[in-house]
Amino acid sequence: WLCLLFFWMFITAISSRAFWSTRLGEQLDLRDAYWFSYITITTVGLGDFSFPASEVTVLDMFTVPLITLFGFIILATFAEKSTDLYRLYVPADSGLEKLLADCRETDHEEESVSA
Protein backbone atom coordinates (compact mmCIF):
# COMPACT_ATOMS: atom_id res chain seq x y z
CA TRP A 1 0.00 0.00 0.00
CA LEU A 2 2.87 2.35 0.67
CA CYS A 3 4.22 1.81 -2.84
CA LEU A 4 0.77 2.46 -4.25
CA LEU A 5 0.54 5.67 -2.20
CA PHE A 6 3.92 6.90 -3.49
CA PHE A 7 2.91 5.98 -7.03
CA TRP A 8 -0.40 7.85 -6.71
CA MET A 9 1.38 10.90 -5.30
CA PHE A 10 3.75 10.75 -8.28
CA ILE A 11 0.80 10.61 -10.69
CA THR A 12 -0.79 13.55 -8.88
CA ALA A 13 2.51 15.45 -9.03
CA ILE A 14 2.75 14.91 -12.79
CA SER A 15 -0.84 16.14 -13.16
CA SER A 16 -0.04 19.22 -11.09
CA ARG A 17 2.97 19.99 -13.25
CA ALA A 18 0.78 19.70 -16.36
CA PHE A 19 -1.78 22.08 -14.81
CA TRP A 20 0.88 24.65 -13.99
CA SER A 21 2.51 24.49 -17.42
CA THR A 22 -0.64 24.48 -19.57
CA ARG A 23 -2.79 26.96 -17.67
CA LEU A 24 -0.29 29.23 -15.97
CA GLY A 25 2.59 28.96 -18.40
CA GLU A 26 4.97 28.33 -15.50
CA GLN A 27 7.22 25.36 -14.88
CA LEU A 28 6.80 23.65 -11.53
CA ASP A 29 9.75 21.39 -10.74
CA LEU A 30 9.03 17.79 -9.83
CA ARG A 31 10.08 18.23 -6.19
CA ASP A 32 7.60 21.06 -5.64
CA ALA A 33 4.89 19.16 -7.52
CA TYR A 34 5.49 16.08 -5.35
CA TRP A 35 5.35 18.29 -2.22
CA PHE A 36 2.03 19.74 -3.42
CA SER A 37 0.74 16.21 -3.98
CA TYR A 38 1.84 15.06 -0.51
CA ILE A 39 0.31 18.07 1.24
CA THR A 40 -2.93 17.72 -0.71
CA ILE A 41 -3.39 13.96 -0.26
CA THR A 42 -2.60 14.02 3.45
CA THR A 43 -5.07 16.95 3.76
CA VAL A 44 -2.53 19.14 5.57
CA GLY A 45 -2.96 21.97 3.08
CA LEU A 46 -0.23 24.41 4.11
CA GLY A 47 -1.20 26.89 1.40
CA ASP A 48 2.29 27.33 -0.02
CA PHE A 49 1.02 25.91 -3.33
CA SER A 50 -2.53 26.24 -4.56
CA PHE A 51 -4.40 26.43 -7.82
CA PRO A 52 -5.29 30.02 -8.69
CA ALA A 53 -9.06 30.46 -8.52
CA SER A 54 -9.12 32.27 -11.86
CA GLU A 55 -7.75 29.17 -13.62
CA VAL A 56 -10.06 26.57 -12.04
CA THR A 57 -12.83 25.22 -14.26
CA VAL A 58 -16.00 23.35 -13.38
CA LEU A 59 -14.38 20.10 -14.45
CA ASP A 60 -11.52 20.78 -12.03
CA MET A 61 -14.02 21.11 -9.20
CA PHE A 62 -14.95 17.47 -9.73
CA THR A 63 -11.66 15.88 -10.78
CA VAL A 64 -9.30 17.40 -8.18
CA PRO A 65 -11.41 16.33 -5.15
CA LEU A 66 -11.81 12.83 -6.59
CA ILE A 67 -8.08 12.49 -7.20
CA THR A 68 -7.40 13.76 -3.68
CA LEU A 69 -10.04 11.50 -2.15
CA PHE A 70 -8.63 8.45 -3.88
CA GLY A 71 -5.17 9.30 -2.56
CA PHE A 72 -6.56 9.76 0.95
CA ILE A 73 -8.25 6.36 0.73
CA ILE A 74 -4.92 4.78 -0.19
CA LEU A 75 -3.28 6.60 2.74
CA ALA A 76 -5.96 5.42 5.18
CA THR A 77 -5.69 1.85 3.92
CA PHE A 78 -1.91 1.96 4.37
CA ALA A 79 -2.38 3.19 7.95
CA GLU A 80 -4.89 0.41 8.66
CA LYS A 81 -2.63 -2.29 7.20
CA SER A 82 0.33 -0.92 9.19
CA THR A 83 -1.72 -1.16 12.37
CA ASP A 84 -2.76 -4.73 11.52
CA LEU A 85 0.87 -5.66 10.94
CA TYR A 86 1.89 -4.07 14.25
CA ARG A 87 -0.81 -6.00 16.11
CA LEU A 88 0.27 -9.21 14.40
CA TYR A 89 3.88 -8.96 15.58
CA VAL A 90 3.41 -7.17 18.92
CA PRO A 91 1.27 -9.12 21.39
CA ALA A 92 -1.45 -7.21 23.21
CA ASP A 93 -0.10 -8.19 26.63
CA SER A 94 3.27 -6.51 26.11
CA GLY A 95 4.55 -3.06 25.42
CA LEU A 96 2.34 -0.06 25.83
CA GLU A 97 -0.66 -1.90 27.22
CA LYS A 98 1.41 -3.41 30.04
CA LEU A 99 3.03 -0.05 30.81
CA LEU A 100 -0.38 1.65 30.97
CA ALA A 101 -1.74 -1.07 33.26
CA ASP A 102 1.26 -0.64 35.60
CA CYS A 103 0.70 3.13 35.68
CA ARG A 104 -2.98 2.68 36.49
CA GLU A 105 -2.14 0.31 39.35
CA THR A 106 0.40 2.78 40.74
CA ASP A 107 -2.09 5.65 40.51
CA HIS A 108 -4.77 3.55 42.19
CA GLU A 109 -2.39 2.58 45.01
CA GLU A 110 -1.43 6.24 45.58
CA GLU A 111 -5.10 7.21 45.79
CA SER A 112 -5.72 4.45 48.34
CA VAL A 113 -2.78 5.57 50.51
CA SER A 114 -3.76 9.28 50.44
CA ALA A 115 -7.40 8.49 51.36
JSON list of N, CA and C in Angstrom, two decimals, residues 5-43:
[
{"chain": "A", "resi": 5, "resn": "LEU", "atom": "N", "xyz": [0.70, 4.28, -2.62]},
{"chain": "A", "resi": 5, "resn": "LEU", "atom": "CA", "xyz": [0.54, 5.67, -2.20]},
{"chain": "A", "resi": 5, "resn": "LEU", "atom": "C", "xyz": [1.60, 6.55, -2.86]},
{"chain": "A", "resi": 6, "resn": "PHE", "atom": "N", "xyz": [2.87, 6.11, -2.84]},
{"chain": "A", "resi": 6, "resn": "PHE", "atom": "CA", "xyz": [3.92, 6.90, -3.49]},
{"chain": "A", "resi": 6, "resn": "PHE", "atom": "C", "xyz": [3.68, 7.03, -4.99]},
{"chain": "A", "resi": 7, "resn": "PHE", "atom": "N", "xyz": [3.21, 5.94, -5.60]},
{"chain": "A", "resi": 7, "resn": "PHE", "atom": "CA", "xyz": [2.91, 5.98, -7.03]},
{"chain": "A", "resi": 7, "resn": "PHE", "atom": "C", "xyz": [1.78, 6.97, -7.31]},
{"chain": "A", "resi": 8, "resn": "TRP", "atom": "N", "xyz": [0.73, 6.94, -6.51]},
{"chain": "A", "resi": 8, "resn": "TRP", "atom": "CA", "xyz": [-0.40, 7.85, -6.71]},
{"chain": "A", "resi": 8, "resn": "TRP", "atom": "C", "xyz": [0.03, 9.31, -6.49]},
{"chain": "A", "resi": 9, "resn": "MET", "atom": "N", "xyz": [0.89, 9.54, -5.51]},
{"chain": "A", "resi": 9, "resn": "MET", "atom": "CA", "xyz": [1.38, 10.90, -5.30]},
{"chain": "A", "resi": 9, "resn": "MET", "atom": "C", "xyz": [2.23, 11.34, -6.49]},
{"chain": "A", "resi": 10, "resn": "PHE", "atom": "N", "xyz": [2.98, 10.42, -7.09]},
{"chain": "A", "resi": 10, "resn": "PHE", "atom": "CA", "xyz": [3.75, 10.75, -8.28]},
{"chain": "A", "resi": 10, "resn": "PHE", "atom": "C", "xyz": [2.83, 11.10, -9.44]},
{"chain": "A", "resi": 11, "resn": "ILE", "atom": "N", "xyz": [1.78, 10.33, -9.64]},
{"chain": "A", "resi": 11, "resn": "ILE", "atom": "CA", "xyz": [0.80, 10.61, -10.69]},
{"chain": "A", "resi": 11, "resn": "ILE", "atom": "C", "xyz": [0.15, 11.98, -10.45]},
{"chain": "A", "resi": 12, "resn": "THR", "atom": "N", "xyz": [-0.20, 12.26, -9.22]},
{"chain": "A", "resi": 12, "resn": "THR", "atom": "CA", "xyz": [-0.79, 13.55, -8.88]},
{"chain": "A", "resi": 12, "resn": "THR", "atom": "C", "xyz": [0.21, 14.69, -9.10]},
{"chain": "A", "resi": 13, "resn": "ALA", "atom": "N", "xyz": [1.47, 14.44, -8.80]},
{"chain": "A", "resi": 13, "resn": "ALA", "atom": "CA", "xyz": [2.51, 15.45, -9.03]},
{"chain": "A", "resi": 13, "resn": "ALA", "atom": "C", "xyz": [2.66, 15.75, -10.52]},
{"chain": "A", "resi": 14, "resn": "ILE", "atom": "N", "xyz": [2.65, 14.72, -11.34]},
{"chain": "A", "resi": 14, "resn": "ILE", "atom": "CA", "xyz": [2.75, 14.91, -12.79]},
{"chain": "A", "resi": 14, "resn": "ILE", "atom": "C", "xyz": [1.55, 15.70, -13.30]},
{"chain": "A", "resi": 15, "resn": "SER", "atom": "N", "xyz": [0.36, 15.40, -12.77]},
{"chain": "A", "resi": 15, "resn": "SER", "atom": "CA", "xyz": [-0.84, 16.14, -13.16]},
{"chain": "A", "resi": 15, "resn": "SER", "atom": "C", "xyz": [-0.75, 17.60, -12.74]},
{"chain": "A", "resi": 16, "resn": "SER", "atom": "N", "xyz": [-0.21, 17.84, -11.57]},
{"chain": "A", "resi": 16, "resn": "SER", "atom": "CA", "xyz": [-0.04, 19.22, -11.09]},
{"chain": "A", "resi": 16, "resn": "SER", "atom": "C", "xyz": [0.93, 20.00, -11.97]},
{"chain": "A", "resi": 17, "resn": "ARG", "atom": "N", "xyz": [2.01, 19.34, -12.35]},
{"chain": "A", "resi": 17, "resn": "ARG", "atom": "CA", "xyz": [2.97, 19.99, -13.25]},
{"chain": "A", "resi": 17, "resn": "ARG", "atom": "C", "xyz": [2.31, 20.35, -14.58]},
{"chain": "A", "resi": 18, "resn": "ALA", "atom": "N", "xyz": [1.48, 19.44, -15.09]},
{"chain": "A", "resi": 18, "resn": "ALA", "atom": "CA", "xyz": [0.78, 19.70, -16.36]},
{"chain": "A", "resi": 18, "resn": "ALA", "atom": "C", "xyz": [-0.17, 20.89, -16.20]},
{"chain": "A", "resi": 19, "resn": "PHE", "atom": "N", "xyz": [-0.88, 20.95, -15.07]},
{"chain": "A", "resi": 19, "resn": "PHE", "atom": "CA", "xyz": [-1.78, 22.08, -14.81]},
{"chain": "A", "resi": 19, "resn": "PHE", "atom": "C", "xyz": [-1.01, 23.39, -14.82]},
{"chain": "A", "resi": 20, "resn": "TRP", "atom": "N", "xyz": [0.10, 23.42, -14.10]},
{"chain": "A", "resi": 20, "resn": "TRP", "atom": "CA", "xyz": [0.88, 24.65, -13.99]},
{"chain": "A", "resi": 20, "resn": "TRP", "atom": "C", "xyz": [1.42, 25.08, -15.36]},
{"chain": "A", "resi": 21, "resn": "SER", "atom": "N", "xyz": [1.90, 24.12, -16.14]},
{"chain": "A", "resi": 21, "resn": "SER", "atom": "CA", "xyz": [2.51, 24.49, -17.42]},
{"chain": "A", "resi": 21, "resn": "SER", "atom": "C", "xyz": [1.48, 24.88, -18.46]},
{"chain": "A", "resi": 22, "resn": "THR", "atom": "N", "xyz": [0.34, 24.18, -18.53]},
{"chain": "A", "resi": 22, "resn": "THR", "atom": "CA", "xyz": [-0.64, 24.48, -19.57]},
{"chain": "A", "resi": 22, "resn": "THR", "atom": "C", "xyz": [-1.49, 25.71, -19.24]},
{"chain": "A", "resi": 23, "resn": "ARG", "atom": "N", "xyz": [-1.88, 25.85, -18.00]},
{"chain": "A", "resi": 23, "resn": "ARG", "atom": "CA", "xyz": [-2.79, 26.96, -17.67]},
{"chain": "A", "resi": 23, "resn": "ARG", "atom": "C", "xyz": [-2.09, 28.21, -17.19]},
{"chain": "A", "resi": 24, "resn": "LEU", "atom": "N", "xyz": [-0.97, 28.05, -16.52]},
{"chain": "A", "resi": 24, "resn": "LEU", "atom": "CA", "xyz": [-0.29, 29.23, -15.97]},
{"chain": "A", "resi": 24, "resn": "LEU", "atom": "C", "xyz": [0.95, 29.61, -16.77]},
{"chain": "A", "resi": 25, "resn": "GLY", "atom": "N", "xyz": [1.40, 28.69, -17.62]},
{"chain": "A", "resi": 25, "resn": "GLY", "atom": "CA", "xyz": [2.59, 28.96, -18.40]},
{"chain": "A", "resi": 25, "resn": "GLY", "atom": "C", "xyz": [3.86, 28.96, -17.58]},
{"chain": "A", "resi": 26, "resn": "GLU", "atom": "N", "xyz": [3.81, 28.40, -16.39]},
{"chain": "A", "resi": 26, "resn": "GLU", "atom": "CA", "xyz": [4.97, 28.33, -15.50]},
{"chain": "A", "resi": 26, "resn": "GLU", "atom": "C", "xyz": [5.42, 26.88, -15.37]},
{"chain": "A", "resi": 27, "resn": "GLN", "atom": "N", "xyz": [6.70, 26.70, -15.11]},
{"chain": "A", "resi": 27, "resn": "GLN", "atom": "CA", "xyz": [7.22, 25.36, -14.88]},
{"chain": "A", "resi": 27, "resn": "GLN", "atom": "C", "xyz": [7.32, 25.12, -13.37]},
{"chain": "A", "resi": 28, "resn": "LEU", "atom": "N", "xyz": [6.72, 24.07, -12.93]},
{"chain": "A", "resi": 28, "resn": "LEU", "atom": "CA", "xyz": [6.80, 23.65, -11.53]},
{"chain": "A", "resi": 28, "resn": "LEU", "atom": "C", "xyz": [7.73, 22.44, -11.50]},
{"chain": "A", "resi": 29, "resn": "ASP", "atom": "N", "xyz": [8.83, 22.53, -10.75]},
{"chain": "A", "resi": 29, "resn": "ASP", "atom": "CA", "xyz": [9.75, 21.39, -10.74]},
{"chain": "A", "resi": 29, "resn": "ASP", "atom": "C", "xyz": [9.11, 20.20, -10.03]},
{"chain": "A", "resi": 30, "resn": "LEU", "atom": "N", "xyz": [9.64, 19.02, -10.31]},
{"chain": "A", "resi": 30, "resn": "LEU", "atom": "CA", "xyz": [9.03, 17.79, -9.83]},
{"chain": "A", "resi": 30, "resn": "LEU", "atom": "C", "xyz": [9.02, 17.72, -8.30]},
{"chain": "A", "resi": 31, "resn": "ARG", "atom": "N", "xyz": [10.03, 18.25, -7.66]},
{"chain": "A", "resi": 31, "resn": "ARG", "atom": "CA", "xyz": [10.08, 18.23, -6.19]},
{"chain": "A", "resi": 31, "resn": "ARG", "atom": "C", "xyz": [8.93, 19.05, -5.59]},
{"chain": "A", "resi": 32, "resn": "ASP", "atom": "N", "xyz": [8.70, 20.23, -6.13]},
{"chain": "A", "resi": 32, "resn": "ASP", "atom": "CA", "xyz": [7.60, 21.06, -5.64]},
{"chain": "A", "resi": 32, "resn": "ASP", "atom": "C", "xyz": [6.24, 20.43, -5.96]},
{"chain": "A", "resi": 33, "resn": "ALA", "atom": "N", "xyz": [6.14, 19.83, -7.14]},
{"chain": "A", "resi": 33, "resn": "ALA", "atom": "CA", "xyz": [4.89, 19.16, -7.52]},
{"chain": "A", "resi": 33, "resn": "ALA", "atom": "C", "xyz": [4.61, 17.97, -6.60]},
{"chain": "A", "resi": 34, "resn": "TYR", "atom": "N", "xyz": [5.66, 17.22, -6.25]},
{"chain": "A", "resi": 34, "resn": "TYR", "atom": "CA", "xyz": [5.49, 16.08, -5.35]},
{"chain": "A", "resi": 34, "resn": "TYR", "atom": "C", "xyz": [5.11, 16.58, -3.94]},
{"chain": "A", "resi": 35, "resn": "TRP", "atom": "N", "xyz": [5.71, 17.69, -3.51]},
{"chain": "A", "resi": 35, "resn": "TRP", "atom": "CA", "xyz": [5.35, 18.29, -2.22]},
{"chain": "A", "resi": 35, "resn": "TRP", "atom": "C", "xyz": [3.88, 18.71, -2.23]},
{"chain": "A", "resi": 36, "resn": "PHE", "atom": "N", "xyz": [3.44, 19.34, -3.30]},
{"chain": "A", "resi": 36, "resn": "PHE", "atom": "CA", "xyz": [2.03, 19.74, -3.42]},
{"chain": "A", "resi": 36, "resn": "PHE", "atom": "C", "xyz": [1.13, 18.51, -3.34]},
{"chain": "A", "resi": 37, "resn": "SER", "atom": "N", "xyz": [1.52, 17.44, -4.01]},
{"chain": "A", "resi": 37, "resn": "SER", "atom": "CA", "xyz": [0.74, 16.21, -3.98]},
{"chain": "A", "resi": 37, "resn": "SER", "atom": "C", "xyz": [0.66, 15.63, -2.57]},
{"chain": "A", "resi": 38, "resn": "TYR", "atom": "N", "xyz": [1.79, 15.59, -1.88]},
{"chain": "A", "resi": 38, "resn": "TYR", "atom": "CA", "xyz": [1.84, 15.06, -0.51]},
{"chain": "A", "resi": 38, "resn": "TYR", "atom": "C", "xyz": [0.95, 15.89, 0.43]},
{"chain": "A", "resi": 39, "resn": "ILE", "atom": "N", "xyz": [1.08, 17.18, 0.37]},
{"chain": "A", "resi": 39, "resn": "ILE", "atom": "CA", "xyz": [0.31, 18.07, 1.24]},
{"chain": "A", "resi": 39, "resn": "ILE", "atom": "C", "xyz": [-1.18, 17.97, 0.94]},
{"chain": "A", "resi": 40, "resn": "THR", "atom": "N", "xyz": [-1.52, 17.81, -0.32]},
{"chain": "A", "resi": 40, "resn": "THR", "atom": "CA", "xyz": [-2.93, 17.72, -0.71]},
{"chain": "A", "resi": 40, "resn": "THR", "atom": "C", "xyz": [-3.53, 16.38, -0.29]},
{"chain": "A", "resi": 41, "resn": "ILE", "atom": "N", "xyz": [-2.85, 15.29, -0.56]},
{"chain": "A", "resi": 41, "resn": "ILE", "atom": "CA", "xyz": [-3.39, 13.96, -0.26]},
{"chain": "A", "resi": 41, "resn": "ILE", "atom": "C", "xyz": [-3.49, 13.73, 1.24]},
{"chain": "A", "resi": 42, "resn": "THR", "atom": "N", "xyz": [-2.53, 14.21, 2.00]},
{"chain": "A", "resi": 42, "resn": "THR", "atom": "CA", "xyz": [-2.60, 14.02, 3.45]},
{"chain": "A", "resi": 42, "resn": "THR", "atom": "C", "xyz": [-3.51, 15.05, 4.11]},
{"chain": "A", "resi": 43, "resn": "THR", "atom": "N", "xyz": [-4.11, 15.92, 3.33]},
{"chain": "A", "resi": 43, "resn": "THR", "atom": "CA", "xyz": [-5.07, 16.95, 3.76]},
{"chain": "A", "resi": 43, "resn": "THR", "atom": "C", "xyz": [-4.48, 17.94, 4.76]}
]
